[in-house]
Amino acid sequence: METAPMNICILYGGRSGEHEVSLKSAASVVKNLDAAKYRVTAIGIDRAGRWHLQESVVSTLVPGQGDSLSIAPSRHSVSIVPSDGIHAASGKLAIDCVFPVLHGDFGEDGTMQGLLELAGLPYVGAGVLGSAASMDKETAKRLWRDAGLPIVDFEVIHRTSATEDRKAAGARLGWPLFVKPCSAGSSLGASRVTHERELDAALAHALQFDNRALLERYVDAREIECAVIGNAEPHAYVPGEIIPDKSHSFYDYAAKYTDPDGAKLVAEASLDAPTRERIMRTAQAAYAAVRCEGMARVDFFLERKTGAIFLNEINTIPGFTNISMFPRMCEASGLAYPDLLDTLITLALNRDEGRKSLRYQN
């Protein structure tokens, strides 16, 4: 007897500055879902946050950037009903699992995860706590530090911090340093600061995206990334490496998404065995420390002079585009893209089953 295809709801687009990246990631996910196993319901979220149920999945080829999903305006509203899933004009949508392909704010920060929890729907990726803790760089770094994991020295500046406090924080870290919003993805609002006179402008830029900015000591390092998958027992895959082009001072938004020659992406980094194992073990520990589940890409600095490793950040909904490192690193370790999606959906359903076994009343 043949098994009926599972109904997977793809949520994509969103309000964050990574809207366009989400359209490309979602197109790749849809393309690699096994049509014999899954039936796709696509819901596009426009830049204003409105949800649009798509009558059909429309993907267009963007020259040099791969496929991108479009968002057609919906004639009927889409609503979340507590404990009863997602509804549209025709009533409750048949959904077995939600796959949020939403990068950044309102998708990767725990807000969407909380909404899906209230709806009673299984979903791919980290839960509310893991998503929120991972998205907030200050919180993640404090949790890692408490767990005894290696991080780069940092300071936090609030929007209301006095000028002298800002300068003192920079002086403590030394120059150059990096300034970035505490809660934003894809290097949005990030700057490299080489002199004190540049600090105010960099902070003003970062504080457009968050009420807090992170100041981080500069490390002359290779940029290493590691894919991790799992719930209670995370598994790390062989690390890859990002090599920014010399035209970029660091792996900024332009190098990631708008400059086709912005960086070289190496799915399997050239590392000696002890360093590779150390990075993979640390990635698993970092993943567990922030209560991550499902998947994440853990980013590292590998200091050139000393060989020391430092955790940089963790992304709970990493890029899924045709060139993104997360699926490429998994594939380099033997986990093909369609099998990766199968695994993530299975992890989501297993977690949901475990949650449903819990008691919430005496």
CSV table of C-alpha atoms in Angstrom, one decimal:
chain,number,residue,atom,x,y,z
A,1,MET,CA,0.0,0.0,0.0
A,2,GLU,CA,1.4,3.4,-1.0
A,3,THR,CA,1.9,6.1,1.6
A,4,ALA,CA,0.2,9.4,0.9
A,5,PRO,CA,2.5,12.3,0.5
A,6,MET,CA,3.1,14.4,3.6
A,7,ASN,CA,1.8,18.0,3.5
A,8,ILE,CA,4.7,20.4,4.0
A,9,CYS,CA,4.0,24.1,4.5
A,10,ILE,CA,6.8,26.4,3.3
A,11,LEU,CA,6.9,29.8,4.9
A,12,TYR,CA,9.1,32.3,3.1
A,13,GLY,CA,9.8,35.9,2.5
A,14,GLY,CA,9.2,37.9,5.7
A,15,ARG,CA,9.8,41.3,7.1
A,16,SER,CA,13.5,41.2,7.7
A,17,GLY,CA,16.3,42.6,5.6
A,18,GLU,CA,17.0,39.1,4.4
A,19,HIS,CA,13.6,38.9,2.5
A,20,GLU,CA,15.3,38.3,-0.9
A,21,VAL,CA,17.6,35.6,0.5
A,22,SER,CA,14.6,33.8,1.9
A,23,LEU,CA,12.9,33.7,-1.6
A,24,LYS,CA,16.0,32.0,-3.0
A,25,SER,CA,16.4,29.6,-0.1
A,26,ALA,CA,12.7,28.6,-0.3
A,27,ALA,CA,13.1,28.0,-4.1
A,28,SER,CA,15.9,25.6,-3.4
A,29,VAL,CA,14.0,23.8,-0.6
A,30,VAL,CA,11.0,23.3,-2.8
A,31,LYS,CA,13.2,22.1,-5.7
A,32,ASN,CA,14.9,19.5,-3.5
A,33,LEU,CA,11.9,18.1,-1.7
A,34,ASP,CA,11.1,14.7,-3.0
A,35,ALA,CA,7.7,15.1,-4.9
A,36,ALA,CA,6.9,11.5,-4.3
A,37,LYS,CA,7.1,12.1,-0.5
A,38,TYR,CA,5.8,15.6,0.0
A,39,ARG,CA,3.0,17.9,-1.2
A,40,VAL,CA,3.9,21.6,-0.8
A,41,THR,CA,1.7,24.3,0.5
A,42,ALA,CA,3.5,27.7,0.0
A,43,ILE,CA,2.7,30.8,2.1
A,44,GLY,CA,4.6,33.9,1.2
A,45,ILE,CA,5.0,36.7,3.7
A,46,ASP,CA,5.5,40.1,2.2
A,47,ARG,CA,7.7,42.9,3.5
A,48,ALA,CA,4.8,44.3,5.5
A,49,GLY,CA,4.3,41.0,7.2
A,50,ARG,CA,1.1,40.0,5.4
A,51,TRP,CA,0.6,36.3,4.7
A,52,HIS,CA,-0.4,35.1,1.2
A,53,LEU,CA,-1.4,31.6,0.4
A,54,GLN,CA,0.0,30.7,-3.0
A,55,GLU,CA,-2.3,29.0,-5.5
A,56,SER,CA,0.8,27.6,-7.1
A,57,VAL,CA,4.5,27.6,-6.5
A,58,VAL,CA,6.2,30.0,-9.0
A,59,SER,CA,9.9,30.0,-9.2
A,60,THR,CA,11.9,32.2,-11.5
A,61,LEU,CA,15.6,32.0,-12.5
A,62,VAL,CA,17.7,35.1,-11.4
A,63,PRO,CA,20.8,35.2,-13.6
A,64,GLY,CA,23.8,34.3,-11.6
A,65,GLN,CA,21.8,33.8,-8.4
A,66,GLY,CA,19.7,30.7,-9.0
A,67,ASP,CA,16.0,30.3,-8.5
A,68,SER,CA,13.8,32.6,-6.5
A,69,LEU,CA,10.2,32.1,-5.4
A,70,SER,CA,7.7,34.9,-6.1
A,71,ILE,CA,4.9,36.0,-3.7
A,72,ALA,CA,1.5,36.5,-5.4
A,73,PRO,CA,-1.0,38.6,-3.5
A,74,SER,CA,-3.7,36.4,-2.0
A,75,ARG,CA,-7.3,37.3,-2.4
A,76,HIS,CA,-8.2,35.8,1.0
A,77,SER,CA,-6.6,36.3,4.4
A,78,VAL,CA,-4.5,33.6,6.1
A,79,SER,CA,-4.8,33.3,9.9
A,80,ILE,CA,-3.3,31.3,12.7
A,81,VAL,CA,-5.9,29.7,15.0
A,82,PRO,CA,-4.6,28.7,18.4
A,83,SER,CA,-4.4,24.9,18.7
A,84,ASP,CA,-6.0,24.5,15.3
A,85,GLY,CA,-3.3,25.3,12.8
A,86,ILE,CA,-3.4,27.6,9.8
A,87,HIS,CA,-6.7,28.7,8.2
A,88,ALA,CA,-7.6,30.3,4.9
A,89,ALA,CA,-10.8,31.0,3.0
A,90,SER,CA,-11.4,27.3,2.4
A,91,GLY,CA,-11.0,26.5,6.1
A,92,LYS,CA,-8.2,24.7,8.0
A,93,LEU,CA,-5.2,23.9,5.7
A,94,ALA,CA,-4.0,20.3,5.7
A,95,ILE,CA,-0.5,20.6,7.1
A,96,ASP,CA,1.7,17.9,8.6
A,97,CYS,CA,4.8,20.0,9.2
A,98,VAL,CA,5.8,23.6,8.7
A,99,PHE,CA,9.2,24.4,7.2
A,100,PRO,CA,10.0,28.1,8.0
A,101,VAL,CA,12.6,29.3,5.5
A,102,LEU,CA,12.6,32.8,7.1
A,103,HIS,CA,16.0,34.4,7.8
A,104,GLY,CA,16.5,37.1,10.4
A,105,ASP,CA,13.9,39.0,12.4
A,106,PHE,CA,10.3,37.7,12.7
A,107,GLY,CA,11.4,34.3,11.4
A,108,GLU,CA,14.6,33.2,13.0
A,109,ASP,CA,14.3,34.9,16.4
A,110,GLY,CA,11.7,32.8,18.2
A,111,THR,CA,8.6,34.9,17.2
A,112,MET,CA,7.5,32.6,14.4
A,113,GLN,CA,8.3,29.6,16.4
A,114,GLY,CA,6.1,30.8,19.2
A,115,LEU,CA,3.3,31.4,16.8
A,116,LEU,CA,3.6,27.9,15.4
A,117,GLU,CA,3.7,26.5,18.9
A,118,LEU,CA,0.4,28.2,19.7
A,119,ALA,CA,-1.1,26.8,16.5
A,120,GLY,CA,-0.1,23.3,17.5
A,121,LEU,CA,2.0,22.7,14.4
A,122,PRO,CA,5.2,20.7,14.1
A,123,TYR,CA,8.0,22.8,12.5
A,124,VAL,CA,11.5,22.4,11.3
A,125,GLY,CA,14.3,24.0,13.2
A,126,ALA,CA,15.0,25.3,16.7
A,127,GLY,CA,12.3,26.0,19.2
A,128,VAL,CA,11.4,29.3,20.8
A,129,LEU,CA,14.3,29.4,23.3
A,130,GLY,CA,17.0,28.1,21.0
A,131,SER,CA,15.9,30.5,18.2
A,132,ALA,CA,15.8,33.6,20.5
A,133,ALA,CA,19.0,32.8,22.3
A,134,SER,CA,20.9,32.1,19.1
A,135,MET,CA,19.6,35.2,17.3
A,136,ASP,CA,20.7,37.5,20.1
A,137,LYS,CA,24.5,37.6,19.8
A,138,GLU,CA,25.1,38.9,23.3
A,139,THR,CA,22.9,36.2,24.9
A,140,ALA,CA,24.6,33.4,22.8
A,141,LYS,CA,28.1,34.6,23.8
A,142,ARG,CA,27.2,34.8,27.5
A,143,LEU,CA,25.8,31.3,27.4
A,144,TRP,CA,28.9,30.0,25.6
A,145,ARG,CA,31.2,31.8,28.0
A,146,ASP,CA,29.3,30.2,31.0
A,147,ALA,CA,29.7,26.8,29.3
A,148,GLY,CA,33.5,27.3,29.1
A,149,LEU,CA,33.5,27.7,25.3
A,150,PRO,CA,36.0,30.0,23.5
A,151,ILE,CA,34.6,33.4,22.5
A,152,VAL,CA,36.2,36.7,21.3
A,153,ASP,CA,36.3,39.5,23.9
A,154,PHE,CA,33.3,41.8,23.5
A,155,GLU,CA,31.4,44.8,24.9
A,156,VAL,CA,27.8,45.8,24.5
A,157,ILE,CA,26.7,49.3,23.8
A,158,HIS,CA,23.0,50.4,24.3
A,159,ARG,CA,21.4,53.1,22.3
A,160,THR,CA,21.3,55.3,25.4
A,161,SER,CA,25.0,54.7,26.4
A,162,ALA,CA,27.0,57.9,27.0
A,163,THR,CA,29.7,58.9,24.5
A,164,GLU,CA,32.4,58.3,27.1
A,165,ASP,CA,31.2,54.8,27.8
A,166,ARG,CA,31.3,54.1,24.0
A,167,LYS,CA,34.8,55.3,23.7
A,168,ALA,CA,35.9,53.4,26.9
A,169,ALA,CA,34.5,50.2,25.5
A,170,GLY,CA,36.4,50.6,22.3
A,171,ALA,CA,39.6,51.4,24.1
A,172,ARG,CA,39.3,48.3,26.2
A,173,LEU,CA,39.0,46.1,23.1
A,174,GLY,CA,41.6,48.0,21.1
A,175,TRP,CA,41.7,48.8,17.4
A,176,PRO,CA,40.6,47.5,14.9
A,177,LEU,CA,37.4,46.0,16.1
A,178,PHE,CA,34.0,45.0,14.7
A,179,VAL,CA,30.6,46.7,15.4
A,180,LYS,CA,27.4,44.8,14.7
A,181,PRO,CA,23.8,44.8,15.9
A,182,CYS,CA,23.2,42.3,18.8
A,183,SER,CA,20.2,40.8,16.9
A,184,ALA,CA,20.5,40.8,13.1
A,185,GLY,CA,21.6,38.4,10.5
A,186,SER,CA,23.6,38.4,7.3
A,187,SER,CA,26.1,41.0,8.5
A,188,LEU,CA,23.4,43.7,8.4
A,189,GLY,CA,24.6,46.8,10.2
A,190,ALA,CA,28.1,45.3,10.7
A,191,SER,CA,31.3,47.4,10.2
A,192,ARG,CA,35.0,47.1,10.7
A,193,VAL,CA,36.3,50.1,12.7
A,194,THR,CA,40.0,50.8,12.5
A,195,HIS,CA,40.1,54.1,14.5
A,196,GLU,CA,38.2,55.7,17.4
A,197,ARG,CA,37.0,58.5,15.1
A,198,GLU,CA,35.0,55.9,13.1
A,199,LEU,CA,33.2,54.4,16.1
A,200,ASP,CA,30.3,56.8,16.3
A,201,ALA,CA,29.3,56.3,12.7
A,202,ALA,CA,29.6,52.5,13.0
A,203,LEU,CA,27.4,52.5,16.1
A,204,ALA,CA,24.8,54.7,14.5
A,205,HIS,CA,24.7,52.3,11.6
A,206,ALA,CA,24.4,49.2,13.8
A,207,LEU,CA,21.8,50.8,16.1
A,208,GLN,CA,19.4,51.2,13.2
A,209,PHE,CA,18.9,47.5,13.4
A,210,ASP,CA,18.8,46.9,17.1
A,211,ASN,CA,18.7,48.8,20.4
A,212,ARG,CA,22.1,47.2,21.3
A,213,ALA,CA,25.3,47.0,19.4
A,214,LEU,CA,28.1,44.4,20.0
A,215,LEU,CA,31.7,45.6,19.9
A,216,GLU,CA,34.1,42.7,19.3
A,217,ARG,CA,37.8,42.4,19.3
A,218,TYR,CA,39.4,41.9,15.9
A,219,VAL,CA,41.0,38.6,15.2
A,220,ASP,CA,43.2,37.9,12.2
A,221,ALA,CA,41.6,34.6,11.4
A,222,ARG,CA,40.2,32.2,8.8
A,223,GLU,CA,36.4,32.1,8.8
A,224,ILE,CA,35.3,28.5,9.4
A,225,GLU,CA,31.7,27.2,9.4
A,226,CYS,CA,30.3,24.0,10.7
A,227,ALA,CA,26.8,22.4,10.0
A,228,VAL,CA,25.1,20.8,13.0
A,229,ILE,CA,21.9,18.7,12.9
A,230,GLY,CA,20.0,17.0,15.6
A,231,ASN,CA,17.7,17.4,18.6
A,232,ALA,CA,19.0,16.0,22.0
A,233,GLU,CA,22.0,14.5,20.2
A,234,PRO,CA,23.5,17.0,17.8
A,235,HIS,CA,25.8,15.8,15.0
A,236,ALA,CA,28.4,18.1,13.4
A,237,TYR,CA,29.6,17.7,9.8
A,238,VAL,CA,33.0,18.4,8.3
A,239,PRO,CA,33.6,22.2,8.5
A,240,GLY,CA,33.9,24.5,5.5
A,241,GLU,CA,35.6,27.8,5.0
A,242,ILE,CA,34.6,31.3,3.7
A,243,ILE,CA,37.4,33.2,2.0
A,244,PRO,CA,36.3,36.8,1.4
A,245,ASP,CA,37.7,38.5,-1.7
A,246,LYS,CA,40.4,41.2,-0.9
A,247,SER,CA,37.9,43.8,-2.2
A,248,HIS,CA,35.9,43.3,1.0
A,249,SER,CA,37.3,44.0,4.5
A,250,PHE,CA,35.2,41.2,5.9
A,251,TYR,CA,32.4,38.8,4.8
A,252,ASP,CA,29.8,41.6,4.7
A,253,TYR,CA,26.3,41.6,3.2
A,254,ALA,CA,27.6,42.6,-0.3
A,255,ALA,CA,30.2,39.8,-0.3
A,256,LYS,CA,27.5,37.3,0.7
A,257,TYR,CA,24.7,38.2,-1.7
A,258,THR,CA,25.3,41.0,-4.2
A,259,ASP,CA,28.9,40.6,-5.3
A,260,PRO,CA,29.3,37.3,-7.3
A,261,ASP,CA,33.0,37.4,-6.7
A,262,GLY,CA,32.7,38.5,-3.1
A,263,ALA,CA,34.0,35.3,-1.5
A,264,LYS,CA,35.2,31.8,-2.2
A,265,LEU,CA,33.0,29.2,-0.5
A,266,VAL,CA,34.9,26.0,0.3
A,267,ALA,CA,32.6,23.2,1.4
A,268,GLU,CA,35.4,21.2,3.0
A,269,ALA,CA,38.0,23.4,4.7
A,270,SER,CA,41.7,22.4,4.5
A,271,LEU,CA,42.3,21.6,8.2
A,272,ASP,CA,44.5,19.2,10.1
A,273,ALA,CA,42.6,16.4,11.8
A,274,PRO,CA,43.0,17.6,15.4
A,275,THR,CA,41.7,21.1,14.5
A,276,ARG,CA,38.8,19.7,12.5
A,277,GLU,CA,37.8,17.5,15.4
A,278,ARG,CA,38.1,20.4,17.9
A,279,ILE,CA,35.9,22.6,15.7
A,280,MET,CA,33.3,19.9,15.3
A,281,ARG,CA,33.2,19.1,19.1
A,282,THR,CA,32.9,22.8,19.9
A,283,ALA,CA,30.2,23.3,17.4
A,284,GLN,CA,28.1,20.5,19.0
A,285,ALA,CA,28.7,22.0,22.5
A,286,ALA,CA,27.8,25.5,21.3
A,287,TYR,CA,24.6,24.1,19.7
A,288,ALA,CA,23.6,22.4,22.9
A,289,ALA,CA,24.5,25.4,25.1
A,290,VAL,CA,21.9,27.6,23.4
A,291,ARG,CA,19.3,24.8,23.4
A,292,CYS,CA,19.3,24.6,19.6
A,293,GLU,CA,17.3,21.8,17.9
A,294,GLY,CA,16.8,20.7,14.3
A,295,MET,CA,19.7,22.5,12.6
A,296,ALA,CA,22.2,25.3,12.7
A,297,ARG,CA,25.3,26.7,11.1
A,298,VAL,CA,28.0,27.5,13.7
A,299,ASP,CA,30.6,30.1,12.6
A,300,PHE,CA,34.1,30.2,13.9
A,301,PHE,CA,37.3,32.3,13.8
A,302,LEU,CA,40.5,30.2,13.4
A,303,GLU,CA,43.3,32.5,14.5
A,304,ARG,CA,46.1,32.4,11.9
A,305,LYS,CA,49.0,33.1,14.3
A,306,THR,CA,48.0,30.8,17.2
A,307,GLY,CA,45.6,28.2,15.8
A,308,ALA,CA,43.1,29.1,18.5
A,309,ILE,CA,39.4,28.8,17.7
A,310,PHE,CA,36.7,31.2,18.7
A,311,LEU,CA,32.9,31.0,18.3
A,312,ASN,CA,31.6,33.8,16.2
A,313,GLU,CA,27.8,33.2,15.9
A,314,ILE,CA,25.2,30.6,15.3
A,315,ASN,CA,22.4,30.7,12.6
A,316,THR,CA,19.3,28.5,13.3
A,317,ILE,CA,17.8,29.0,9.8
A,318,PRO,CA,21.0,29.1,7.6
A,319,GLY,CA,20.8,29.8,3.9
A,320,PHE,CA,19.4,27.1,1.7
A,321,THR,CA,20.2,28.7,-1.6
A,322,ASN,CA,21.9,26.9,-4.4
A,323,ILE,CA,25.3,28.2,-3.2
A,324,SER,CA,24.7,28.3,0.6
A,325,MET,CA,27.3,26.7,2.8
A,326,PHE,CA,24.9,24.8,5.1
A,327,PRO,CA,23.6,22.3,2.5
A,328,ARG,CA,26.9,22.2,0.7
A,329,MET,CA,28.8,21.2,3.9
A,330,CYS,CA,26.2,18.5,4.6
A,331,GLU,CA,26.6,17.2,1.0
A,332,ALA,CA,30.4,17.2,1.3
A,333,SER,CA,30.0,14.9,4.3
A,334,GLY,CA,27.7,12.5,2.3
A,335,LEU,CA,24.2,13.9,3.2
A,336,ALA,CA,22.6,14.9,-0.1
A,337,TYR,CA,20.2,17.9,-0.2
A,338,PRO,CA,17.0,15.8,-0.5
A,339,ASP,CA,18.1,13.5,2.3
A,340,LEU,CA,19.0,16.6,4.5
A,341,LEU,CA,15.4,17.8,4.1
A,342,ASP,CA,14.0,14.4,5.0
A,343,THR,CA,16.2,14.4,8.1
A,344,LEU,CA,15.1,17.9,9.2
A,345,ILE,CA,11.4,17.0,8.8
A,346,THR,CA,11.8,13.8,10.7
A,347,LEU,CA,13.5,15.7,13.5
A,348,ALA,CA,10.7,18.2,13.6
A,349,LEU,CA,8.1,15.4,13.8
A,350,ASN,CA,10.0,13.6,16.5
A,351,ARG,CA,10.3,16.7,18.6
A,352,ASP,CA,6.6,17.4,18.2
A,353,GLU,CA,5.7,13.9,19.3
A,354,GLY,CA,7.9,14.3,22.4
A,355,ARG,CA,6.2,17.6,23.2
A,356,LYS,CA,2.8,16.1,22.9
A,357,SER,CA,3.6,13.5,25.5
A,358,LEU,CA,4.2,16.2,28.1
A,359,ARG,CA,1.6,17.2,30.8
A,360,TYR,CA,0.7,20.9,31.3
A,361,GLN,CA,-1.9,20.4,34.0
A,362,ASN,CA,-2.1,18.3,37.2
